[in-house]
């Protein structure tokens, strides 16, 4: 049904006029329910027509009654458990899917390599020039000047542009976690910005005017500063990459992994490289070490197929994990984001079975986190992945205005995931990412502070 037709149908069937905002809300809910559940808009209107409350209401109440009925259809599980405050339902204006979006390719090939003047003679600039001898290059004074001068938009997000820079900001910073949630005192190592993979839930989609991938050429500067940084901390800590890019996606070119492994091998820290790739050749050339953790994000293969583009399959990730373990590195796994669907239990139980069929526990740690994101992220992801239904799940706005599954659903997911993991593995610490005290209560080891979570993961 076209927009005009839908509006006219609502107005004719229910004999009232919709203002702009009211129509936007009804249109969005109708679209989300119909795409997710495969129900036509005409059928939805028929369902509304048989609601006596709507028939009996008049004036403004007519709109509220229709909205309430649609909220029930849009959030069927939550409505059975609790009353939904309409303010927690995020109903932005529906936008058309983006056309001519740059899509990522399995074999990453840059369209252009930009090199900041200060990184002109760096090993990284030379590596990229040698690896892609036919790719045009351009020198820049500073990447940000270039980005500001040239107009980019959301459809350029995955443009295969590479920016080789001398990083000036801090390489390492504490993970901010999220307001009123229990953190884990993790330190984020900033190994670039932008990712050659493309996941429908990736929060990098919020950065709508930044194309390509920025890679630092001056890891040595970080290495030189590390001792001073560590003197101030002076206790064992966990440091990890993979926050703003996949740690190994381009490792065959950057060679970051071997530099980092060599640097951290003898340091009193647990250093984690997170990936969805199986790009481990450089790692296999390094001497393993217990404090270096190679970690994989895991999702059921069905979700990988639909929501994670250009990444390694579940089987490839687990096979790569076995190889790095044979090399005596530690392993960890992240079920994050867990995506709820009517058959989520079958999918995730099967994935946990697969993990333990392939690999023997214990691991350094396993984290679990459910799908979450800002309103901006949902809007961007919806325009880029118009076939995806993940943002049409039971996601409501929380106190921090992020979209999350309601607590009863998150608790159900966490308790089941832990139960399935514990059937195989009694010893690996399992923790929650960005969760509150209530959700932690369902864990086999309920913890109440970042300090406790940190000790749980480090002391094991
Ligand atoms: S691998 Fe990570 S950083 Fe890359 S697109 Fe997926 S979620 Fe984003």
Short mmCIF file of C-alpha atoms and ligand atoms in Angstrom, two decimals:
data_model
loop_
_atom_site.label_atom_id
_atom_site.label_comp_id
_atom_site.label_asym_id
_atom_site.label_seq_id
_atom_site.Cartn_x
_atom_site.Cartn_y
_atom_site.Cartn_z
CA UNK A 1 0.00 0.00 0.00
CA UNK A 2 1.42 3.45 -0.82
CA UNK A 3 1.76 6.08 1.89
CA UNK A 4 -1.18 8.06 0.53
CA UNK A 5 -3.35 4.93 0.28
CA UNK A 6 -2.55 3.85 3.81
CA UNK A 7 -3.46 7.26 5.20
CA UNK A 8 -6.71 7.38 3.21
CA UNK A 9 -7.58 3.84 4.27
CA UNK A 10 -7.06 4.65 7.96
CA UNK A 11 -9.13 7.82 7.63
CA UNK A 12 -11.95 6.21 5.67
CA UNK A 13 -12.18 3.01 7.67
CA UNK A 14 -12.08 4.75 11.06
CA UNK A 15 -13.83 7.99 10.02
CA UNK A 16 -11.34 10.50 11.42
CA UNK A 17 -8.49 12.73 10.22
CA UNK A 18 -4.90 11.96 11.08
CA UNK A 19 -2.41 14.75 11.65
CA UNK A 20 1.17 14.38 10.35
CA UNK A 21 2.67 12.95 13.54
CA UNK A 22 -0.22 10.59 14.18
CA UNK A 23 0.06 9.22 10.67
CA UNK A 24 3.86 8.78 11.00
CA UNK A 25 3.37 6.71 14.14
CA UNK A 26 0.70 4.46 12.64
CA UNK A 27 2.65 4.06 9.42
CA UNK A 28 5.81 3.01 11.27
CA UNK A 29 4.07 0.46 13.49
CA UNK A 30 2.10 -0.95 10.57
CA UNK A 31 5.32 -1.28 8.56
CA UNK A 32 7.29 -2.94 11.38
CA UNK A 33 4.56 -5.47 12.22
CA UNK A 34 3.84 -6.26 8.62
CA UNK A 35 7.51 -6.74 7.64
CA UNK A 36 8.37 -8.78 10.74
CA UNK A 37 5.29 -11.00 10.87
CA UNK A 38 4.57 -11.20 7.14
CA UNK A 39 1.05 -9.78 7.59
CA UNK A 40 -0.24 -7.47 4.86
CA UNK A 41 -1.23 -3.94 5.82
CA UNK A 42 -4.77 -4.66 4.59
CA UNK A 43 -5.00 -7.64 6.97
CA UNK A 44 -3.73 -5.47 9.83
CA UNK A 45 -6.43 -2.90 9.17
CA UNK A 46 -9.00 -5.74 9.22
CA UNK A 47 -7.69 -6.79 12.63
CA UNK A 48 -8.06 -3.23 13.92
CA UNK A 49 -11.57 -3.02 12.48
CA UNK A 50 -12.70 -5.87 14.70
CA UNK A 51 -11.52 -4.16 17.91
CA UNK A 52 -14.64 -2.97 19.75
CA UNK A 53 -12.64 -0.38 21.74
CA UNK A 54 -11.61 1.32 18.53
CA UNK A 55 -15.14 1.21 17.15
CA UNK A 56 -16.59 2.68 20.35
CA UNK A 57 -14.06 5.48 20.74
CA UNK A 58 -14.46 8.93 19.28
CA UNK A 59 -12.29 12.02 18.62
CA UNK A 60 -8.71 11.86 19.93
CA UNK A 61 -9.47 8.59 21.71
CA UNK A 62 -9.85 6.85 18.36
CA UNK A 63 -6.18 7.44 17.55
CA UNK A 64 -5.08 6.28 21.03
CA UNK A 65 -7.16 3.10 20.75
CA UNK A 66 -5.65 2.26 17.35
CA UNK A 67 -2.16 3.02 18.65
CA UNK A 68 -2.67 0.81 21.69
CA UNK A 69 -3.87 -2.09 19.57
CA UNK A 70 -0.84 -1.71 17.29
CA UNK A 71 1.51 -1.58 20.31
CA UNK A 72 0.03 -4.92 21.43
CA UNK A 73 0.73 -6.43 18.03
CA UNK A 74 4.16 -4.83 17.82
CA UNK A 75 5.28 -6.01 21.30
CA UNK A 76 3.30 -9.23 21.88
CA UNK A 77 5.62 -10.71 24.53
CA UNK A 78 6.14 -7.53 26.51
CA UNK A 79 2.41 -6.79 26.57
CA UNK A 80 1.78 -10.15 28.24
CA UNK A 81 4.23 -9.24 31.02
CA UNK A 82 3.88 -5.53 31.66
CA UNK A 83 2.09 -2.33 30.73
CA UNK A 84 4.03 -0.48 28.03
CA UNK A 85 4.45 3.25 28.46
CA UNK A 86 3.86 4.67 24.94
CA UNK A 87 6.80 7.05 25.61
CA UNK A 88 9.13 4.03 25.59
CA UNK A 89 8.08 3.08 22.09
CA UNK A 90 10.40 4.70 19.57
CA UNK A 91 8.39 5.75 16.52
CA UNK A 92 10.47 7.84 14.16
CA UNK A 93 9.32 8.83 10.70
CA UNK A 94 9.76 5.94 8.27
CA UNK A 95 12.46 6.65 5.69
CA UNK A 96 12.99 4.93 2.37
CA UNK A 97 15.83 2.41 2.13
CA UNK A 98 19.04 3.94 0.79
CA UNK A 99 19.77 3.44 -2.87
CA UNK A 100 23.26 3.05 -4.38
CA UNK A 101 24.83 2.20 -1.03
CA UNK A 102 28.44 1.02 -1.15
CA UNK A 103 28.47 -2.61 -0.10
CA UNK A 104 31.50 -4.36 1.31
CA UNK A 105 33.17 -7.22 -0.53
CA UNK A 106 34.68 -10.39 0.87
CA UNK A 107 38.10 -9.58 -0.59
CA UNK A 108 38.91 -6.09 0.69
CA UNK A 109 40.29 -3.92 -2.12
CA UNK A 110 40.71 -0.20 -1.45
CA UNK A 111 39.47 2.33 -3.97
CA UNK A 112 42.04 4.84 -2.75
CA UNK A 113 44.70 4.99 -0.06
CA UNK A 114 45.13 8.31 1.73
CA UNK A 115 48.34 8.80 3.67
CA UNK A 116 48.90 11.61 6.12
CA UNK A 117 52.18 13.40 5.39
CA UNK A 118 53.53 12.52 8.82
CA UNK A 119 52.98 8.80 8.04
CA UNK A 120 54.46 9.04 4.52
CA UNK A 121 57.47 6.80 5.24
CA UNK A 122 55.80 4.49 7.72
CA UNK A 123 55.91 0.69 7.43
CA UNK A 124 52.10 0.70 7.13
CA UNK A 125 52.05 3.09 4.15
CA UNK A 126 54.65 0.90 2.43
CA UNK A 127 52.73 -2.29 3.21
CA UNK A 128 49.53 -0.92 1.67
CA UNK A 129 51.37 0.44 -1.39
CA UNK A 130 53.07 -2.92 -1.95
CA UNK A 131 49.92 -4.96 -1.35
CA UNK A 132 47.82 -2.80 -3.70
CA UNK A 133 50.34 -1.50 -6.27
CA UNK A 134 47.58 -0.35 -8.67
CA UNK A 135 45.54 1.51 -6.09
CA UNK A 136 45.78 5.31 -6.32
CA UNK A 137 47.26 7.08 -3.30
CA UNK A 138 47.02 10.67 -2.09
CA UNK A 139 48.86 12.56 0.63
CA UNK A 140 46.85 14.53 3.15
CA UNK A 141 47.87 17.04 5.80
CA UNK A 142 45.22 15.61 8.06
CA UNK A 143 42.42 13.07 7.51
CA UNK A 144 39.82 15.17 9.34
CA UNK A 145 40.40 18.16 7.07
CA UNK A 146 39.69 15.89 4.10
CA UNK A 147 36.53 14.45 5.65
CA UNK A 148 35.22 17.90 6.53
CA UNK A 149 35.91 19.31 3.07
CA UNK A 150 34.31 16.43 1.17
CA UNK A 151 30.67 15.65 1.75
CA UNK A 152 30.02 12.03 2.67
CA UNK A 153 26.75 10.48 3.74
CA UNK A 154 25.47 7.26 5.22
CA UNK A 155 25.55 5.48 1.88
CA UNK A 156 29.34 6.02 1.72
CA UNK A 157 29.96 4.35 5.08
CA UNK A 158 31.55 1.25 3.53
CA UNK A 159 33.42 3.06 0.75
CA UNK A 160 36.72 1.15 0.63
CA UNK A 161 38.89 4.15 1.46
CA UNK A 162 41.93 3.69 3.67
CA UNK A 163 43.42 6.50 5.74
CA UNK A 164 46.88 5.84 7.16
CA UNK A 165 47.47 8.26 10.00
CA UNK A 166 49.78 9.09 12.82
CA UNK A 167 47.45 8.74 15.75
CA UNK A 168 47.60 11.68 18.18
CA UNK A 169 44.84 10.83 20.61
CA UNK A 170 45.29 8.31 23.38
CA UNK A 171 45.62 4.78 22.10
CA UNK A 172 44.15 3.45 25.27
CA UNK A 173 41.12 4.55 27.26
CA UNK A 174 38.75 3.05 29.83
CA UNK A 175 35.61 1.49 28.36
CA UNK A 176 32.80 3.95 29.20
CA UNK A 177 30.25 1.11 29.61
CA UNK A 178 26.80 2.73 29.92
CA UNK A 179 25.09 4.81 32.61
CA UNK A 180 23.72 2.87 35.64
CA UNK A 181 25.06 -0.45 34.36
CA UNK A 182 27.81 -2.66 35.76
CA UNK A 183 31.07 -2.33 33.86
CA UNK A 184 34.13 -4.57 33.98
CA UNK A 185 37.03 -2.06 34.13
CA UNK A 186 38.08 -2.96 30.60
CA UNK A 187 40.60 -0.83 28.74
CA UNK A 188 40.05 -0.22 25.04
CA UNK A 189 43.04 -0.20 22.75
CA UNK A 190 42.21 1.99 19.76
CA UNK A 191 43.47 0.08 16.74
CA UNK A 192 41.75 2.12 14.05
CA UNK A 193 38.29 3.31 13.18
CA UNK A 194 35.99 1.83 10.55
CA UNK A 195 35.61 -1.78 9.54
CA UNK A 196 35.70 -3.67 6.24
CA UNK A 197 32.94 -5.97 7.53
CA UNK A 198 29.31 -4.86 7.71
CA UNK A 199 26.95 -5.96 10.49
CA UNK A 200 23.36 -4.73 10.65
CA UNK A 201 23.71 -4.03 14.39
CA UNK A 202 27.10 -2.29 14.21
CA UNK A 203 27.16 0.96 16.12
CA UNK A 204 29.65 2.47 13.66
CA UNK A 205 26.60 3.15 11.47
CA UNK A 206 25.86 6.11 13.73
CA UNK A 207 28.89 7.88 12.28
CA UNK A 208 26.95 8.78 9.18
CA UNK A 209 29.46 11.06 7.48
CA UNK A 210 32.63 9.05 7.84
CA UNK A 211 33.61 6.63 5.07
CA UNK A 212 36.33 4.02 5.07
CA UNK A 213 38.87 2.85 7.61
CA UNK A 214 41.45 4.84 9.56
CA UNK A 215 44.55 2.89 10.54
CA UNK A 216 47.34 4.16 12.81
CA UNK A 217 50.90 3.81 11.54
CA UNK A 218 52.58 4.75 14.81
CA UNK A 219 52.00 1.84 17.19
CA UNK A 220 55.57 2.47 18.41
CA UNK A 221 54.43 5.74 20.00
CA UNK A 222 51.99 3.75 22.09
CA UNK A 223 54.60 1.19 23.02
CA UNK A 224 56.92 4.00 24.17
CA UNK A 225 54.21 5.50 26.36
CA UNK A 226 52.86 2.26 27.81
CA UNK A 227 55.24 1.95 30.75
CA UNK A 228 54.31 5.38 32.06
CA UNK A 229 50.62 4.62 31.62
CA UNK A 230 50.97 1.30 33.42
CA UNK A 231 52.96 2.77 36.34
CA UNK A 232 49.89 4.85 37.22
CA UNK A 233 47.57 1.81 37.12
CA UNK A 234 49.95 -0.68 38.69
CA UNK A 235 47.65 -3.71 38.90
CA UNK A 236 46.72 -6.44 36.40
CA UNK A 237 44.23 -5.15 33.84
CA UNK A 238 42.36 -6.34 30.76
CA UNK A 239 43.03 -4.50 27.54
CA UNK A 240 41.30 -5.25 24.27
CA UNK A 241 40.87 -4.13 20.70
CA UNK A 242 37.92 -4.45 18.36
CA UNK A 243 35.77 -1.59 19.61
CA UNK A 244 35.78 0.55 16.46
CA UNK A 245 36.93 -2.06 13.93
CA UNK A 246 37.50 -5.79 13.70
CA UNK A 247 40.96 -6.49 15.16
CA UNK A 248 42.06 -8.97 12.50
CA UNK A 249 40.02 -8.11 9.40
CA UNK A 250 43.01 -6.46 7.70
CA UNK A 251 45.77 -8.13 9.67
CA UNK A 252 47.26 -9.79 6.56
CA UNK A 253 48.19 -6.23 5.48
CA UNK A 254 48.66 -4.30 8.72
CA UNK A 255 50.49 -7.02 10.64
CA UNK A 256 49.23 -5.37 13.84
CA UNK A 257 48.66 -8.68 15.64
CA UNK A 258 52.30 -9.78 15.71
CA UNK A 259 53.51 -6.36 16.92
CA UNK A 260 50.93 -6.31 19.71
CA UNK A 261 51.50 -9.91 20.73
CA UNK A 262 55.27 -9.36 20.93
CA UNK A 263 54.76 -6.22 22.97
CA UNK A 264 52.22 -7.56 25.46
CA UNK A 265 53.59 -11.08 25.86
CA UNK A 266 55.65 -10.26 28.94
CA UNK A 267 53.46 -7.54 30.39
CA UNK A 268 51.28 -8.03 33.49
CA UNK A 269 48.08 -7.52 31.50
CA UNK A 270 45.55 -9.72 29.73
CA UNK A 271 45.51 -8.53 26.14
CA UNK A 272 42.57 -9.48 23.90
CA UNK A 273 42.24 -9.34 20.11
CA UNK A 274 38.55 -9.62 19.07
CA UNK A 275 37.44 -10.73 15.63
CA UNK A 276 34.77 -12.24 13.39
CA UNK A 277 37.39 -13.29 10.85
CA UNK A 278 39.66 -16.29 10.48
CA UNK A 279 42.60 -14.12 9.47
CA UNK A 280 45.06 -15.75 11.85
CA UNK A 281 48.15 -16.47 9.72
CA UNK A 282 50.24 -13.78 11.43
CA UNK A 283 49.14 -14.98 14.87
CA UNK A 284 50.18 -18.54 14.04
CA UNK A 285 53.69 -17.27 13.29
CA UNK A 286 54.00 -15.87 16.84
CA UNK A 287 54.95 -17.69 20.00
CA UNK A 288 51.81 -18.25 22.06
CA UNK A 289 51.29 -16.85 25.51
CA UNK A 290 48.63 -17.41 28.16
CA UNK A 291 48.04 -13.67 28.70
CA UNK A 292 47.27 -13.08 25.01
CA UNK A 293 43.64 -13.88 24.33
CA UNK A 294 42.31 -14.30 20.84
CA UNK A 295 38.57 -13.96 20.97
CA UNK A 296 35.68 -14.52 18.63
CA UNK A 297 32.20 -13.02 18.57
CA UNK A 298 29.75 -15.84 18.01
CA UNK A 299 26.25 -15.93 16.62
CA UNK A 300 24.17 -18.71 15.09
CA UNK A 301 25.08 -19.27 11.43
CA UNK A 302 21.53 -18.22 10.43
CA UNK A 303 22.15 -14.81 12.02
CA UNK A 304 25.63 -14.55 10.52
CA UNK A 305 24.07 -15.18 7.08
CA UNK A 306 21.45 -12.49 7.50
CA UNK A 307 23.12 -9.85 9.66
CA UNK A 308 26.92 -10.05 9.38
CA UNK A 309 28.35 -9.34 5.95
CA UNK A 310 31.80 -10.48 4.67
CA UNK A 311 32.78 -12.16 7.95
CA UNK A 312 33.96 -15.75 8.51
CA UNK A 313 31.33 -18.45 9.08
CA UNK A 314 30.77 -19.92 12.54
CA UNK A 315 32.64 -23.07 11.51
CA UNK A 316 35.60 -21.05 10.19
CA UNK A 317 35.78 -19.03 13.42
CA UNK A 318 35.79 -22.16 15.58
CA UNK A 319 38.37 -23.85 13.38
CA UNK A 320 40.61 -20.77 13.62
CA UNK A 321 40.12 -20.78 17.41
CA UNK A 322 41.36 -24.37 17.62
CA UNK A 323 44.47 -23.42 15.64
CA UNK A 324 45.42 -20.50 17.88
CA UNK A 325 44.80 -22.66 20.93
CA UNK A 326 47.17 -25.28 19.50
CA UNK A 327 49.70 -22.44 19.39
CA UNK A 328 49.12 -21.95 23.15
CA UNK A 329 47.20 -18.69 23.05
CA UNK A 330 44.19 -18.26 25.34
CA UNK A 331 40.68 -18.13 23.89
CA UNK A 332 37.55 -16.23 24.74
CA UNK A 333 34.12 -15.89 23.16
CA UNK A 334 31.48 -13.19 23.01
CA UNK A 335 27.81 -13.89 22.43
CA UNK A 336 27.13 -10.27 21.69
CA UNK A 337 24.68 -9.20 20.46
CA UNK A 338 22.28 -12.02 21.20
CA UNK A 339 19.32 -11.34 18.93
CA UNK A 340 15.90 -12.40 20.12
CA UNK A 341 13.54 -14.10 17.65
CA UNK A 342 10.73 -16.68 18.00
CA UNK A 343 13.30 -19.50 17.63
CA UNK A 344 16.22 -17.86 19.44
CA UNK A 345 16.46 -20.72 21.94
CA UNK A 346 16.97 -23.34 19.24
CA UNK A 347 19.51 -21.17 17.40
CA UNK A 348 21.65 -20.21 20.39
CA UNK A 349 21.52 -23.64 22.08
CA UNK A 350 22.70 -25.12 18.78
CA UNK A 351 25.56 -22.57 18.61
CA UNK A 352 26.67 -23.35 22.16
CA UNK A 353 26.56 -27.09 21.34
CA UNK A 354 28.70 -26.38 18.27
CA UNK A 355 31.24 -24.37 20.30
CA UNK A 356 31.74 -27.18 22.81
CA UNK A 357 31.75 -29.88 20.14
CA UNK A 358 34.69 -28.12 18.51
CA UNK A 359 36.63 -26.81 21.51
CA UNK A 360 37.43 -28.11 24.92
CA UNK A 361 36.82 -25.73 27.86
CA UNK A 362 37.81 -23.84 29.91
CA UNK A 363 38.26 -20.54 28.11
CA UNK A 364 39.54 -17.27 29.53
CA UNK A 365 36.02 -15.86 29.61
CA UNK A 366 32.69 -15.75 27.80
CA UNK A 367 30.59 -12.60 27.64
CA UNK A 368 26.91 -12.28 26.82
CA UNK A 369 25.12 -9.11 25.75
CA UNK A 370 21.77 -8.59 24.10
CA UNK A 371 21.02 -6.34 21.12
CA UNK A 372 21.03 -2.68 22.09
CA UNK A 373 21.54 0.66 20.38
CA UNK A 374 20.70 4.29 20.09
CA UNK A 375 17.74 5.66 18.15
CA UNK A 376 20.16 7.02 15.57
CA UNK A 377 21.61 3.56 15.07
CA UNK A 378 18.18 2.02 14.45
CA UNK A 379 17.35 4.67 11.86
CA UNK A 380 20.68 4.25 10.06
CA UNK A 381 20.60 0.44 10.14
CA UNK A 382 17.02 0.39 8.87
CA UNK A 383 17.97 2.48 5.85
CA UNK A 384 21.05 0.36 5.09
CA UNK A 385 19.59 -3.10 5.86
CA UNK A 386 15.96 -2.76 4.83
CA UNK A 387 15.40 -6.56 4.81
CA UNK A 388 16.62 -6.99 8.38
CA UNK A 389 14.03 -7.39 11.13
CA UNK A 390 16.33 -7.25 14.13
CA UNK A 391 15.38 -3.69 15.05
CA UNK A 392 11.69 -4.71 14.86
CA UNK A 393 12.09 -7.00 17.87
CA UNK A 394 10.77 -6.14 21.35
CA UNK A 395 13.10 -3.17 21.81
CA UNK A 396 11.97 -0.34 24.06
CA UNK A 397 13.71 2.84 25.18
CA UNK A 398 15.50 2.49 28.51
CA UNK A 399 16.43 5.22 31.02
CA UNK A 400 19.49 6.11 28.95
CA UNK A 401 17.30 6.37 25.83
CA UNK A 402 18.91 3.33 24.25
CA UNK A 403 16.76 0.65 22.70
CA UNK A 404 16.91 -2.63 24.63
CA UNK A 405 14.81 -5.72 25.17
CA UNK A 406 12.73 -5.42 28.36
CA UNK A 407 14.31 -6.80 31.48
CA UNK A 408 12.18 -9.98 31.73
CA UNK A 409 13.35 -10.97 28.24
CA UNK A 410 17.01 -10.14 28.89
CA UNK A 411 16.93 -12.12 32.11
CA UNK A 412 15.37 -15.07 30.32
CA UNK A 413 18.07 -14.93 27.65
CA UNK A 414 20.93 -14.66 30.16
CA UNK A 415 19.71 -17.41 32.46
CA UNK A 416 19.20 -19.82 29.57
CA UNK A 417 22.53 -19.01 27.94
CA UNK A 418 24.38 -19.60 31.22
CA UNK A 419 22.47 -22.84 31.81
CA UNK A 420 23.39 -24.14 28.34
CA UNK A 421 27.04 -23.12 28.78
CA UNK A 422 27.26 -24.73 32.22
CA UNK A 423 26.02 -28.05 30.84
CA UNK A 424 29.43 -28.30 29.20
CA UNK A 425 31.66 -25.97 31.12
CA UNK A 426 31.72 -25.41 34.87
CA UNK A 427 34.81 -23.22 35.05
CA UNK A 428 34.93 -20.51 32.37
CA UNK A 429 33.88 -17.17 33.89
CA UNK A 430 30.71 -15.95 32.17
CA UNK A 431 29.90 -12.26 32.45
CA UNK A 432 27.36 -9.77 31.13
CA UNK A 433 28.27 -6.83 28.96
CA UNK A 434 26.67 -3.49 29.92
CA UNK A 435 23.99 -4.88 32.20
CA UNK A 436 22.41 -3.78 35.46
CA UNK A 437 22.29 -5.41 38.87
CA UNK A 438 18.84 -6.95 38.26
CA UNK A 439 20.04 -8.84 35.22
CA UNK A 440 23.22 -9.94 37.00
CA UNK A 441 20.97 -11.62 39.60
CA UNK A 442 20.14 -14.45 37.20
CA UNK A 443 23.80 -15.31 36.67
CA UNK A 444 25.39 -18.25 38.45
CA UNK A 445 27.82 -15.74 39.95
CA UNK A 446 25.79 -12.57 40.62
CA UNK A 447 28.18 -9.62 40.85
CA UNK A 448 27.36 -6.06 41.79
CA UNK A 449 30.33 -3.89 40.83
CA UNK A 450 32.90 -3.41 38.07
CA UNK A 451 35.63 -4.25 40.56
CA UNK A 452 34.05 -7.62 41.32
CA UNK A 453 33.61 -8.39 37.63
CA UNK A 454 37.23 -7.45 36.96
CA UNK A 455 38.55 -9.72 39.72
CA UNK A 456 36.27 -12.56 38.60
CA UNK A 457 37.78 -12.38 35.12
CA UNK A 458 41.40 -11.73 36.06
CA UNK A 459 41.81 -13.93 39.11
CA UNK A 460 40.40 -17.11 37.56
S1 LIG B 1 32.80 -6.71 12.82
FE1 LIG B 1 32.35 -5.36 14.52
S2 LIG B 1 33.15 -3.34 13.91
FE2 LIG B 1 33.01 -4.63 12.06
S3 LIG B 1 31.03 -4.14 11.16
FE3 LIG B 1 30.73 -5.95 12.48
S4 LIG B 1 30.12 -5.10 14.49
FE4 LIG B 1 31.01 -3.42 13.27
#
